[in-house]
Amino acid sequence: MRSALLATSALLFLAACDDEIRLPVQEVSDTVTADYCGMNELMEASCVGCHGAGGSDPELTDIADVIDLESSVDGAFYVVPGDAAASYLYAKCDGSAEKGSSMPLGGSISDENLDAIATWIDAGATEDCEAR
Ligand code: HEC
């Protein structure tokens, strides 16, 4: 009983880094569909643990909320419909962003899922789930 309690508090201590609780990143082994539903599935599995309500900016519980939304870098928008190369969210995931770390922080994203993000943005970042 006592060792179980100790183990639990050690875990809580490890989880409470910085000022926010970070949940472990789930690896998405399956390739998501390059559409709105696939994007939210990917955000939920790989990003929302840190970018949930009250978490790190931007909140990614619904990727539609970051379309045309300006990032912490002046003039850089998270999702620019039709232009993945100009989208800061994409740059953060492919490691080319000018500021901060590559996302998902502490985890990784497959090339296929990175391509799915680019395809969805380049196709206009619509809220359709046609690929299913
Ligand atoms: C373990 C926690 C964690 C996970 C998981 C994570 N992020 Fe982040 N994210 C952060 C932190 C902390 C920052 C701020 C520091 C930085 O930019 O490196 C950040 C910054 C960002 C920014 C830049 C915000 C700005 O305006 O400068 C974007 C975009 C972003 N994350 C997207 C994502 C996406 C997409 C995923 C999932 C594929 C993801 N993050 C997963 C913690 C996380």
Short mmCIF file of C-alpha atoms and ligand atoms in Angstrom, two decimals:
data_model
loop_
_atom_site.label_atom_id
_atom_site.label_comp_id
_atom_site.label_asym_id
_atom_site.label_seq_id
_atom_site.Cartn_x
_atom_site.Cartn_y
_atom_site.Cartn_z
CA MET A 1 0.00 0.00 0.00
CA ARG A 2 2.68 2.44 1.03
CA SER A 3 4.88 1.66 -1.99
CA ALA A 4 1.88 2.07 -4.28
CA LEU A 5 1.29 5.52 -2.81
CA LEU A 6 4.94 6.43 -3.23
CA ALA A 7 4.88 5.30 -6.85
CA THR A 8 1.76 7.34 -7.49
CA SER A 9 3.23 10.50 -6.04
CA ALA A 10 6.45 9.99 -8.00
CA LEU A 11 4.38 9.76 -11.18
CA LEU A 12 2.44 12.90 -10.32
CA PHE A 13 5.70 14.69 -9.65
CA LEU A 14 7.14 13.62 -13.00
CA ALA A 15 3.99 14.65 -14.85
CA ALA A 16 3.94 18.13 -13.37
CA CYS A 17 6.74 19.70 -15.36
CA ASP A 18 6.74 23.47 -15.87
CA ASP A 19 3.40 25.05 -15.11
CA GLU A 20 1.22 22.60 -16.93
CA ILE A 21 0.44 18.91 -16.69
CA ARG A 22 1.70 17.15 -19.80
CA LEU A 23 -0.04 13.99 -20.84
CA PRO A 24 1.96 11.35 -22.66
CA VAL A 25 1.85 11.65 -26.43
CA GLN A 26 0.07 8.77 -28.09
CA GLU A 27 1.73 7.62 -31.25
CA VAL A 28 -0.72 7.45 -34.14
CA SER A 29 0.36 4.33 -35.97
CA ASP A 30 -2.42 4.48 -38.55
CA THR A 31 -2.38 7.06 -41.27
CA VAL A 32 -5.25 9.46 -40.83
CA THR A 33 -7.43 10.57 -43.72
CA ALA A 34 -6.44 13.89 -45.31
CA ASP A 35 -9.67 15.59 -44.32
CA TYR A 36 -11.22 17.48 -41.42
CA CYS A 37 -12.16 14.31 -39.49
CA GLY A 38 -8.68 12.85 -39.94
CA MET A 39 -7.10 16.08 -38.74
CA ASN A 40 -9.14 16.16 -35.56
CA GLU A 41 -8.35 12.49 -34.96
CA LEU A 42 -4.64 13.29 -35.27
CA MET A 43 -4.91 16.39 -33.04
CA GLU A 44 -6.77 14.39 -30.40
CA ALA A 45 -4.19 11.61 -30.36
CA SER A 46 -0.99 13.65 -30.66
CA CYS A 47 -1.63 17.25 -29.68
CA VAL A 48 -4.63 17.82 -27.41
CA GLY A 49 -2.80 16.37 -24.39
CA CYS A 50 -0.91 19.68 -24.31
CA HIS A 51 -3.05 21.86 -26.57
CA GLY A 52 -6.40 21.19 -24.87
CA ALA A 53 -8.66 23.77 -23.25
CA GLY A 54 -6.51 25.81 -20.85
CA GLY A 55 -3.31 24.22 -22.19
CA SER A 56 -0.60 25.53 -24.50
CA ASP A 57 -1.65 27.88 -27.28
CA PRO A 58 -3.19 27.19 -29.69
CA GLU A 59 -6.08 25.04 -28.45
CA LEU A 60 -6.36 22.19 -30.95
CA THR A 61 -9.52 20.38 -29.82
CA ASP A 62 -11.08 21.48 -33.12
CA ILE A 63 -8.57 22.28 -35.86
CA ALA A 64 -11.15 24.53 -37.56
CA ASP A 65 -10.58 27.02 -34.73
CA VAL A 66 -7.00 27.69 -35.89
CA ILE A 67 -7.80 28.35 -39.55
CA ASP A 68 -6.65 31.90 -40.34
CA LEU A 69 -5.67 32.38 -36.69
CA GLU A 70 -2.40 34.27 -36.14
CA SER A 71 0.33 32.48 -34.20
CA SER A 72 2.82 33.95 -31.74
CA VAL A 73 4.96 34.86 -34.76
CA ASP A 74 3.72 38.09 -36.34
CA GLY A 75 2.12 37.48 -39.71
CA ALA A 76 2.34 33.67 -39.44
CA PHE A 77 -1.07 31.99 -39.40
CA TYR A 78 -1.56 28.43 -38.12
CA VAL A 79 -3.58 27.20 -41.09
CA VAL A 80 -3.63 29.14 -44.34
CA PRO A 81 -6.26 27.41 -46.53
CA GLY A 82 -4.67 26.30 -49.81
CA ASP A 83 -1.09 26.87 -48.67
CA ALA A 84 0.51 24.31 -46.36
CA ALA A 85 3.96 25.82 -46.92
CA ALA A 86 2.73 29.10 -45.42
CA SER A 87 0.91 27.43 -42.51
CA TYR A 88 2.68 27.76 -39.17
CA LEU A 89 1.04 24.64 -37.71
CA TYR A 90 2.53 22.62 -40.57
CA ALA A 91 5.94 24.26 -40.13
CA LYS A 92 5.89 23.36 -36.41
CA CYS A 93 5.25 19.72 -37.34
CA ASP A 94 7.84 19.42 -40.11
CA GLY A 95 10.47 21.10 -37.97
CA SER A 96 10.97 24.19 -40.15
CA ALA A 97 9.33 26.72 -37.82
CA GLU A 98 11.52 29.66 -36.95
CA LYS A 99 10.68 29.51 -33.23
CA GLY A 100 10.45 26.83 -30.55
CA SER A 101 10.49 23.06 -30.84
CA SER A 102 9.21 20.64 -33.39
CA MET A 103 5.72 19.25 -32.69
CA PRO A 104 4.49 17.03 -31.21
CA LEU A 105 6.84 18.01 -28.39
CA GLY A 106 8.46 14.88 -26.99
CA GLY A 107 6.86 12.69 -29.63
CA SER A 108 6.89 12.20 -33.35
CA ILE A 109 4.60 12.34 -36.31
CA SER A 110 4.82 9.92 -39.25
CA ASP A 111 5.68 11.17 -42.74
CA GLU A 112 2.27 9.89 -43.87
CA ASN A 113 0.41 11.94 -41.26
CA LEU A 114 2.57 14.98 -42.04
CA ASP A 115 1.60 14.54 -45.70
CA ALA A 116 -2.06 14.23 -44.69
CA ILE A 117 -1.87 17.63 -42.96
CA ALA A 118 -0.28 19.20 -46.06
CA THR A 119 -2.84 17.60 -48.37
CA TRP A 120 -5.76 18.79 -46.23
CA ILE A 121 -4.43 22.36 -46.05
CA ASP A 122 -3.47 22.52 -49.75
CA ALA A 123 -6.96 21.28 -50.69
CA GLY A 124 -8.44 24.30 -48.92
CA ALA A 125 -8.70 23.16 -45.27
CA THR A 126 -12.41 22.51 -45.59
CA GLU A 127 -14.62 21.11 -42.85
CA ASP A 128 -15.66 18.17 -45.02
CA CYS A 129 -14.96 14.56 -44.21
CA GLU A 130 -15.18 13.31 -47.76
CA ALA A 131 -12.14 11.08 -47.63
CA ARG A 132 -14.04 8.55 -45.49
C1 HEC B 1 4.07 17.58 -24.71
C2 HEC B 1 3.28 18.77 -24.98
C3 HEC B 1 2.98 19.13 -26.43
C4 HEC B 1 2.49 18.31 -27.42
C5 HEC B 1 2.15 16.84 -27.35
C6 HEC B 1 2.31 19.15 -28.59
N1 HEC B 1 2.68 20.42 -28.29
FE1 HEC B 1 2.63 22.02 -29.56
N2 HEC B 1 3.52 23.18 -28.16
C7 HEC B 1 3.86 22.80 -26.89
C8 HEC B 1 4.57 23.88 -26.23
C9 HEC B 1 5.10 23.85 -24.80
C10 HEC B 1 4.66 24.94 -27.16
C11 HEC B 1 5.34 26.32 -27.01
C12 HEC B 1 6.84 26.20 -27.24
C13 HEC B 1 7.25 25.97 -28.68
O1 HEC B 1 6.72 26.64 -29.59
O2 HEC B 1 8.11 25.11 -28.93
C14 HEC B 1 3.98 24.47 -28.37
C15 HEC B 1 3.83 25.22 -29.50
C16 HEC B 1 3.07 24.85 -30.61
C17 HEC B 1 2.76 25.71 -31.73
C18 HEC B 1 3.23 27.15 -31.90
C19 HEC B 1 2.36 28.12 -31.09
C20 HEC B 1 2.77 29.54 -31.38
O3 HEC B 1 1.86 30.37 -31.66
O4 HEC B 1 3.97 29.85 -31.32
C21 HEC B 1 2.02 24.98 -32.60
C22 HEC B 1 1.45 25.42 -33.93
C23 HEC B 1 1.88 23.65 -32.03
N3 HEC B 1 2.52 23.62 -30.81
C24 HEC B 1 1.21 22.60 -32.63
C25 HEC B 1 1.20 21.32 -32.14
C26 HEC B 1 0.65 20.18 -32.87
C27 HEC B 1 0.00 20.28 -34.23
C28 HEC B 1 0.83 19.09 -32.08
C29 HEC B 1 0.48 17.67 -32.41
C30 HEC B 1 0.99 17.12 -33.65
C31 HEC B 1 1.49 19.52 -30.86
N4 HEC B 1 1.71 20.88 -30.93
C32 HEC B 1 1.82 18.70 -29.79
C33 HEC B 1 3.57 21.58 -26.32
C34 HEC B 1 3.11 20.46 -27.00
#
